[in-house]
mmCIF file of C-alpha atoms and ligand atoms in Angstrom:
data_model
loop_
_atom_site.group_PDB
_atom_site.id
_atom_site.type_symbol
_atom_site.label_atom_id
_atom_site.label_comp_id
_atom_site.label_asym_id
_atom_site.label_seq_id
_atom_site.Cartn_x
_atom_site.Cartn_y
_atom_site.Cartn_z
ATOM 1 C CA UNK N 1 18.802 9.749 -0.787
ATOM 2 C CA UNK N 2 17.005 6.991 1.497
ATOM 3 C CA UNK N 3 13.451 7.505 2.139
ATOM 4 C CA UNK N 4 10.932 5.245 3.349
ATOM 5 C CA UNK N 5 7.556 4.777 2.429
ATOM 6 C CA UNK N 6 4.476 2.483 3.100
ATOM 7 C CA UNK N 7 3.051 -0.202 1.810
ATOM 8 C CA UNK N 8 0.366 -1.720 1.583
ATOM 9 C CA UNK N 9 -0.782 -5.572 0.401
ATOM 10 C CA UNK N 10 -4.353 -5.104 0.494
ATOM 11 C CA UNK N 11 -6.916 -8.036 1.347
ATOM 12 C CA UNK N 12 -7.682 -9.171 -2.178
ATOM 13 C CA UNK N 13 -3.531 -9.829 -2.782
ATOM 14 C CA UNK N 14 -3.295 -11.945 0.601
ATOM 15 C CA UNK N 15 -6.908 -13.688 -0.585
ATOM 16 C CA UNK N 16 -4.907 -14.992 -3.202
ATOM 17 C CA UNK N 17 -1.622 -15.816 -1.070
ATOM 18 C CA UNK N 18 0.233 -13.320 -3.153
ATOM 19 C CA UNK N 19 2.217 -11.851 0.215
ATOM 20 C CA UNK N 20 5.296 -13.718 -0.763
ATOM 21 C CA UNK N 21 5.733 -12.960 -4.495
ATOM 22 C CA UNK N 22 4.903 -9.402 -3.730
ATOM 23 C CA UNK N 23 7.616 -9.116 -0.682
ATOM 24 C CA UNK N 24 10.175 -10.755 -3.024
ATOM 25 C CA UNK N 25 9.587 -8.220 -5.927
ATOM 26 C CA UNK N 26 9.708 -5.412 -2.878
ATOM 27 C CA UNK N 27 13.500 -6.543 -2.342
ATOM 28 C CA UNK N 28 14.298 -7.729 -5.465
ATOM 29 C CA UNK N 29 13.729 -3.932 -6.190
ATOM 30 C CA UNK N 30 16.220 -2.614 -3.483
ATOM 31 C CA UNK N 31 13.062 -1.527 -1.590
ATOM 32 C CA UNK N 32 13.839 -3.199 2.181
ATOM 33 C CA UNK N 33 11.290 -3.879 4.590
ATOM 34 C CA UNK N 34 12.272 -2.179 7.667
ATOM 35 C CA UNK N 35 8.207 -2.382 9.908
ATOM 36 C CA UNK N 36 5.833 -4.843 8.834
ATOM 37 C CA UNK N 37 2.574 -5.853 10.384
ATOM 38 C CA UNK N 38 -0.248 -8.015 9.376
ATOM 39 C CA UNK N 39 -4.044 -6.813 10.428
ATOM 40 C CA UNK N 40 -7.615 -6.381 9.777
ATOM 41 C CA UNK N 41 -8.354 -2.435 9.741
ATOM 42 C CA UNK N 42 -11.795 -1.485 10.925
ATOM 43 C CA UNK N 43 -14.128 0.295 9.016
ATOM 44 C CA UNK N 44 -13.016 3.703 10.571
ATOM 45 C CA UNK N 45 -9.039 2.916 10.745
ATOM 46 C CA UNK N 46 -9.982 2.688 6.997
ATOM 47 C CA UNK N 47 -11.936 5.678 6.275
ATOM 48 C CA UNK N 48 -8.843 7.433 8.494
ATOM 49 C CA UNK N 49 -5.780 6.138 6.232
ATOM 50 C CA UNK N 50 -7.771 7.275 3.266
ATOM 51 C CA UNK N 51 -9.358 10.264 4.853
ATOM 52 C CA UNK N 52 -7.857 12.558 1.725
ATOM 53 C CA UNK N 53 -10.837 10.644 -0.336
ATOM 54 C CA UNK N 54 -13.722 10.877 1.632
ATOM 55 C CA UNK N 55 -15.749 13.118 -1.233
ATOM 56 C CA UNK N 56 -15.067 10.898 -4.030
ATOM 57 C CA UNK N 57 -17.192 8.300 -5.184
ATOM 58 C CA UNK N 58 -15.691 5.305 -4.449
ATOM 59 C CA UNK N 59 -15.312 6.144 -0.623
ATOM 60 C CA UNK N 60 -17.121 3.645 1.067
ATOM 61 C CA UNK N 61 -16.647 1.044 -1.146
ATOM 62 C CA UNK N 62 -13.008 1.287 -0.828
ATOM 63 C CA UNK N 63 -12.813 1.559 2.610
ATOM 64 C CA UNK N 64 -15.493 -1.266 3.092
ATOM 65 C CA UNK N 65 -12.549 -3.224 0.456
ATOM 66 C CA UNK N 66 -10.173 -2.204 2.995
ATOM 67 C CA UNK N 67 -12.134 -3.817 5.786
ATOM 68 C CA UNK N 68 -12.739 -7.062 4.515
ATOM 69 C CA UNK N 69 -10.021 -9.077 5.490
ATOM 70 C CA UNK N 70 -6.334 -9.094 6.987
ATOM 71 C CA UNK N 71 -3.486 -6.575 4.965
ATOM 72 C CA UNK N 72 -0.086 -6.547 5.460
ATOM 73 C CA UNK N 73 1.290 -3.174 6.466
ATOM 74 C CA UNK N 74 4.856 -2.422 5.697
ATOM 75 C CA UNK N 75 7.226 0.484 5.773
ATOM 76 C CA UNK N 76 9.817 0.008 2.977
ATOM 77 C CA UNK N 77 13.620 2.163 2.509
ATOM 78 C CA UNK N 78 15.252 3.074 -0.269
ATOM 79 C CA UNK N 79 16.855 5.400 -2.481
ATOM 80 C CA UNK N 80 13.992 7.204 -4.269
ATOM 81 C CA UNK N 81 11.861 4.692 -2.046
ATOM 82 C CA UNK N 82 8.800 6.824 -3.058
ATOM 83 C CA UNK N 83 8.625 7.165 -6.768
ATOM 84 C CA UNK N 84 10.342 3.693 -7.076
ATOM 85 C CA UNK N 85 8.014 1.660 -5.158
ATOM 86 C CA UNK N 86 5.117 3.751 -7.528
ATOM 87 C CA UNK N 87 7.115 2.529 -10.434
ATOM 88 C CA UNK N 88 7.017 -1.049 -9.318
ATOM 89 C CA UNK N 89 3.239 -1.032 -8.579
ATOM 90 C CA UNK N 90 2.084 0.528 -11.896
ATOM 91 C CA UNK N 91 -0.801 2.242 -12.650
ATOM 92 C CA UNK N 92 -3.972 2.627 -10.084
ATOM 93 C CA UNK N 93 -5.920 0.371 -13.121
ATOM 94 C CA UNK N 94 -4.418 -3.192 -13.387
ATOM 95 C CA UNK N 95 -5.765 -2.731 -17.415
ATOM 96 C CA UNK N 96 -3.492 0.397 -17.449
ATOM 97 C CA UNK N 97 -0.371 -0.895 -15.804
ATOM 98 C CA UNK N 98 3.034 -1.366 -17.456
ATOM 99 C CA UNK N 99 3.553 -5.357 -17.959
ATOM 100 C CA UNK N 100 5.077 -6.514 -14.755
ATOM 101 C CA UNK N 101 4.613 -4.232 -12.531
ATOM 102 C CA UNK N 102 2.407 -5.459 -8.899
ATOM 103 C CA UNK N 103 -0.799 -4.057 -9.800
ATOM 104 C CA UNK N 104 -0.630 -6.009 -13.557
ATOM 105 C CA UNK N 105 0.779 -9.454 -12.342
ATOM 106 C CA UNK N 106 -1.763 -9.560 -9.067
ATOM 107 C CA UNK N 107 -4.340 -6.921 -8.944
ATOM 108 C CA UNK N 108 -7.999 -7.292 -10.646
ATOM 109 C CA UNK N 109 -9.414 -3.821 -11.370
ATOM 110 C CA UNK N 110 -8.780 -0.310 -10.228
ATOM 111 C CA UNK N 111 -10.460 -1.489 -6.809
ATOM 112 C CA UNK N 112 -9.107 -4.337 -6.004
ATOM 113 C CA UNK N 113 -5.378 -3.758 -6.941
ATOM 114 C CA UNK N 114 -3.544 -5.658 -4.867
ATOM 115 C CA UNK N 115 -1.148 -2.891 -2.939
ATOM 116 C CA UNK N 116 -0.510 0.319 -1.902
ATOM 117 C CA UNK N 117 2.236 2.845 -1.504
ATOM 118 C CA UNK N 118 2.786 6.440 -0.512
ATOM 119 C CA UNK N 119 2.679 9.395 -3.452
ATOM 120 C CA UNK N 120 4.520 11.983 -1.812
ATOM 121 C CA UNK N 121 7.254 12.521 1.174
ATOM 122 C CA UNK N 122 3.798 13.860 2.883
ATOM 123 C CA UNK N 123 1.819 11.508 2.374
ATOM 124 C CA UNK N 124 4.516 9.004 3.548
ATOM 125 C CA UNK N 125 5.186 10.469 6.992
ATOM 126 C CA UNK N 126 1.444 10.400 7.637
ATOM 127 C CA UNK N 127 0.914 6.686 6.492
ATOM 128 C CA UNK N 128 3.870 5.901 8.022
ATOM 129 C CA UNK N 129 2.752 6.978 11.270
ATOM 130 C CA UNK N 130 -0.704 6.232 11.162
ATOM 131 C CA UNK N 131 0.357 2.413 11.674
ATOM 132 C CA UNK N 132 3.951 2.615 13.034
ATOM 133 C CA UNK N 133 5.116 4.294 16.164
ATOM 134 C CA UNK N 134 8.285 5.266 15.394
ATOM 135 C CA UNK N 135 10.259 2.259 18.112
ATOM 136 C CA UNK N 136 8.657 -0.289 15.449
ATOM 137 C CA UNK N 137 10.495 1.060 12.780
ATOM 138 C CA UNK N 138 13.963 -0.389 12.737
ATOM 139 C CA UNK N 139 17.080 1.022 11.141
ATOM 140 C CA UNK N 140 18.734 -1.492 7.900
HETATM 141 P P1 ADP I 1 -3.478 4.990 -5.913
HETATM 142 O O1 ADP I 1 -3.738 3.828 -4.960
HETATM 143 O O2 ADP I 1 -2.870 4.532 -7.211
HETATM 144 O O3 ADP I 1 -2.676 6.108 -5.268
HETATM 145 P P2 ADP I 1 -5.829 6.660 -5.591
HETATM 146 O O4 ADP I 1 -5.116 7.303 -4.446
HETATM 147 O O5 ADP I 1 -6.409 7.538 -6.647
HETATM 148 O O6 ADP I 1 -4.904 5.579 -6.322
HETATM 149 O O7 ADP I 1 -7.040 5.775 -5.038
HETATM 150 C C1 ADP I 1 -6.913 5.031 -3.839
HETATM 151 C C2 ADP I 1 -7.521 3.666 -4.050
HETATM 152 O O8 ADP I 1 -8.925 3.817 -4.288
HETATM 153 C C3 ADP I 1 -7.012 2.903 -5.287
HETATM 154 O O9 ADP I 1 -5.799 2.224 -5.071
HETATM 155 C C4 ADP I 1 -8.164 1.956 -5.563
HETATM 156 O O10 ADP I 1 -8.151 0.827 -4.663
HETATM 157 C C5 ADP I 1 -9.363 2.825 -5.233
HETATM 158 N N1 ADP I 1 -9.882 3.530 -6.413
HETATM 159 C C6 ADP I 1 -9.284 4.537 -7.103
HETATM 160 N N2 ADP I 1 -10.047 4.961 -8.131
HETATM 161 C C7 ADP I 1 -11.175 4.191 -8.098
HETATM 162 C C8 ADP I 1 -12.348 4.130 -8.895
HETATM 163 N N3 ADP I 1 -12.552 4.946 -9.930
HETATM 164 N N4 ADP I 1 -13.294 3.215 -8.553
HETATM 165 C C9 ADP I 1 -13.128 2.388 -7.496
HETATM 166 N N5 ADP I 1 -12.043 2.403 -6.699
HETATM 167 C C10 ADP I 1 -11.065 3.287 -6.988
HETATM 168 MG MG1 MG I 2 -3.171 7.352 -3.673
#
Protein backbone atom coordinates (compact mmCIF):
# COMPACT_ATOMS: atom_id res chain seq x y z
CA UNK A 1 0.00 0.00 0.00
CA UNK A 2 1.46 3.65 -0.77
CA UNK A 3 1.81 5.88 2.10
CA UNK A 4 3.69 8.91 2.50
CA UNK A 5 5.59 10.16 5.20
CA UNK A 6 7.97 13.09 6.20
CA UNK A 7 11.20 13.73 6.30
CA UNK A 8 13.34 15.50 7.68
CA UNK A 9 17.34 16.47 6.91
CA UNK A 10 18.03 18.29 9.94
CA UNK A 11 20.64 21.30 10.13
CA UNK A 12 23.68 19.34 11.24
CA UNK A 13 23.24 16.87 7.81
CA UNK A 14 22.98 20.08 5.44
CA UNK A 15 26.10 21.67 7.73
CA UNK A 16 27.92 18.99 6.29
CA UNK A 17 26.39 19.17 2.59
CA UNK A 18 25.01 15.73 3.11
CA UNK A 19 21.42 16.80 1.27
CA UNK A 20 22.46 15.02 -1.83
CA UNK A 21 23.76 11.63 -0.60
CA UNK A 22 20.83 11.49 1.70
CA UNK A 23 18.11 12.31 -1.24
CA UNK A 24 19.87 9.67 -3.39
CA UNK A 25 19.66 6.89 -0.67
CA UNK A 26 15.77 8.26 -0.23
CA UNK A 27 15.19 7.03 -3.99
CA UNK A 28 17.57 4.56 -4.26
CA UNK A 29 15.18 3.05 -1.57
CA UNK A 30 11.91 3.38 -3.68
CA UNK A 31 11.00 6.18 -1.22
CA UNK A 32 10.01 9.25 -3.90
CA UNK A 33 10.02 12.71 -3.01
CA UNK A 34 6.71 14.02 -3.85
CA UNK A 35 6.90 18.00 -1.46
CA UNK A 36 10.14 19.25 -0.56
CA UNK A 37 11.09 22.53 0.98
CA UNK A 38 14.20 23.97 2.37
CA UNK A 39 13.86 26.42 5.66
CA UNK A 40 14.97 27.68 8.91
CA UNK A 41 12.14 26.74 11.59
CA UNK A 42 11.82 29.18 14.43
CA UNK A 43 12.19 28.35 17.82
CA UNK A 44 8.34 27.84 18.26
CA UNK A 45 7.64 26.11 14.66
CA UNK A 46 10.14 23.77 16.46
CA UNK A 47 8.81 23.27 19.81
CA UNK A 48 5.28 22.76 17.61
CA UNK A 49 6.58 19.79 15.22
CA UNK A 50 7.92 18.17 18.33
CA UNK A 51 5.21 19.26 20.66
CA UNK A 52 4.66 15.27 21.68
CA UNK A 53 8.20 15.89 23.66
CA UNK A 54 7.83 18.89 25.43
CA UNK A 55 8.27 17.00 29.12
CA UNK A 56 11.32 15.20 28.29
CA UNK A 57 14.63 16.29 28.94
CA UNK A 58 16.10 17.06 25.94
CA UNK A 59 13.24 19.55 24.88
CA UNK A 60 14.83 22.66 24.45
CA UNK A 61 17.92 21.55 23.39
CA UNK A 62 16.43 19.77 20.56
CA UNK A 63 14.29 22.25 19.47
CA UNK A 64 17.05 24.99 19.92
CA UNK A 65 19.11 22.02 17.40
CA UNK A 66 16.20 22.39 15.27
CA UNK A 67 16.54 26.14 15.08
CA UNK A 68 19.95 26.55 14.23
CA UNK A 69 20.15 26.52 10.72
CA UNK A 70 18.21 25.72 7.34
CA UNK A 71 16.47 21.79 7.07
CA UNK A 72 15.13 20.35 4.25
CA UNK A 73 11.53 19.28 4.64
CA UNK A 74 10.26 16.53 2.48
CA UNK A 75 7.22 14.36 2.13
CA UNK A 76 8.32 10.96 0.72
CA UNK A 77 5.72 7.85 -0.98
CA UNK A 78 6.02 4.51 -0.91
CA UNK A 79 4.91 1.16 -0.24
CA UNK A 80 5.36 0.71 3.53
CA UNK A 81 6.77 4.41 3.18
CA UNK A 82 6.60 4.55 7.03
CA UNK A 83 8.41 1.64 8.52
CA UNK A 84 10.76 1.64 5.42
CA UNK A 85 12.02 5.05 5.57
CA UNK A 86 12.57 4.06 9.71
CA UNK A 87 14.49 1.14 8.40
CA UNK A 88 16.70 3.24 6.23
CA UNK A 89 17.45 5.83 8.98
CA UNK A 90 18.40 3.35 11.76
CA UNK A 91 18.36 3.74 15.17
CA UNK A 92 17.64 7.30 17.07
CA UNK A 93 21.66 6.73 18.36
CA UNK A 94 24.12 6.90 15.37
CA UNK A 95 26.37 4.34 17.94
CA UNK A 96 23.24 2.06 17.82
CA UNK A 97 22.39 2.10 14.16
CA UNK A 98 22.61 -0.85 11.75
CA UNK A 99 25.84 -0.19 9.38
CA UNK A 100 24.52 1.87 6.56
CA UNK A 101 21.68 3.09 7.44
CA UNK A 102 21.34 7.50 7.38
CA UNK A 103 21.72 8.04 10.93
CA UNK A 104 25.24 5.68 10.95
CA UNK A 105 26.83 7.01 7.63
CA UNK A 106 25.91 10.95 8.54
CA UNK A 107 24.58 11.55 11.93
CA UNK A 108 26.93 12.31 15.15
CA UNK A 109 25.05 11.35 18.33
CA UNK A 110 21.49 10.73 19.34
CA UNK A 111 21.07 14.68 18.96
CA UNK A 112 22.43 15.53 16.13
CA UNK A 113 21.34 12.61 13.80
CA UNK A 114 21.13 13.88 10.69
CA UNK A 115 17.18 13.18 9.67
CA UNK A 116 13.92 12.58 10.54
CA UNK A 117 10.88 10.58 9.60
CA UNK A 118 7.37 9.87 10.76
CA UNK A 119 6.70 6.66 13.34
CA UNK A 120 3.22 6.09 12.75
CA UNK A 121 0.33 6.78 9.94
CA UNK A 122 -0.58 9.51 12.84
CA UNK A 123 2.14 10.95 13.31
CA UNK A 124 2.63 11.25 9.48
CA UNK A 125 -0.60 13.09 8.65
CA UNK A 126 0.26 15.61 11.36
CA UNK A 127 3.94 16.23 10.16
CA UNK A 128 2.81 16.10 6.94
CA UNK A 129 0.55 18.87 7.37
CA UNK A 130 2.25 20.88 9.73
CA UNK A 131 4.62 21.98 6.70
CA UNK A 132 2.62 21.05 3.55
CA UNK A 133 -0.76 22.30 2.54
CA UNK A 134 -2.07 19.69 0.81
CA UNK A 135 -1.82 21.74 -3.20
CA UNK A 136 2.12 21.37 -2.45
CA UNK A 137 1.95 17.87 -2.34
CA UNK A 138 2.03 16.46 -5.83
CA UNK A 139 0.84 13.09 -7.03
CA UNK A 140 4.06 10.52 -8.64
P1 LIG B 1 13.37 9.50 16.62
O1 LIG B 1 13.84 10.76 15.91
O2 LIG B 1 14.25 8.31 16.31
O3 LIG B 1 11.90 9.20 16.38
P2 LIG B 1 12.62 10.45 19.26
O4 LIG B 1 11.28 10.75 18.68
O5 LIG B 1 12.69 9.65 20.51
O6 LIG B 1 13.58 9.75 18.18
O7 LIG B 1 13.38 11.82 19.57
C1 LIG B 1 13.27 12.93 18.69
C2 LIG B 1 14.64 13.55 18.51
O8 LIG B 1 15.08 14.06 19.77
C3 LIG B 1 15.75 12.56 18.10
O9 LIG B 1 15.79 12.31 16.71
C4 LIG B 1 17.00 13.28 18.59
O10 LIG B 1 17.38 14.35 17.70
C5 LIG B 1 16.51 13.89 19.89
N1 LIG B 1 16.76 13.01 21.04
C6 LIG B 1 16.17 11.82 21.32
N2 LIG B 1 16.63 11.29 22.47
C7 LIG B 1 17.56 12.18 22.94
C8 LIG B 1 18.40 12.20 24.08
N3 LIG B 1 18.39 11.24 25.00
N4 LIG B 1 19.22 13.28 24.24
C9 LIG B 1 19.24 14.29 23.33
N5 LIG B 1 18.46 14.32 22.24
C10 LIG B 1 17.63 13.28 22.03
MG1 LIG C 1 10.22 10.29 16.93
Amino acid sequence: MSERTLAIIKPDAVKKDAIGDIIKRYEGAGLRPVAMRMLRMSKSTAEGFYAVHRARPFFDSLTTFMASGPVVVLVLAGDNAIKRHRELMGATDPAKADPGTLRAVHGTNIEFNAVHGSDSADTARFEIGYFFPEMDVVAR
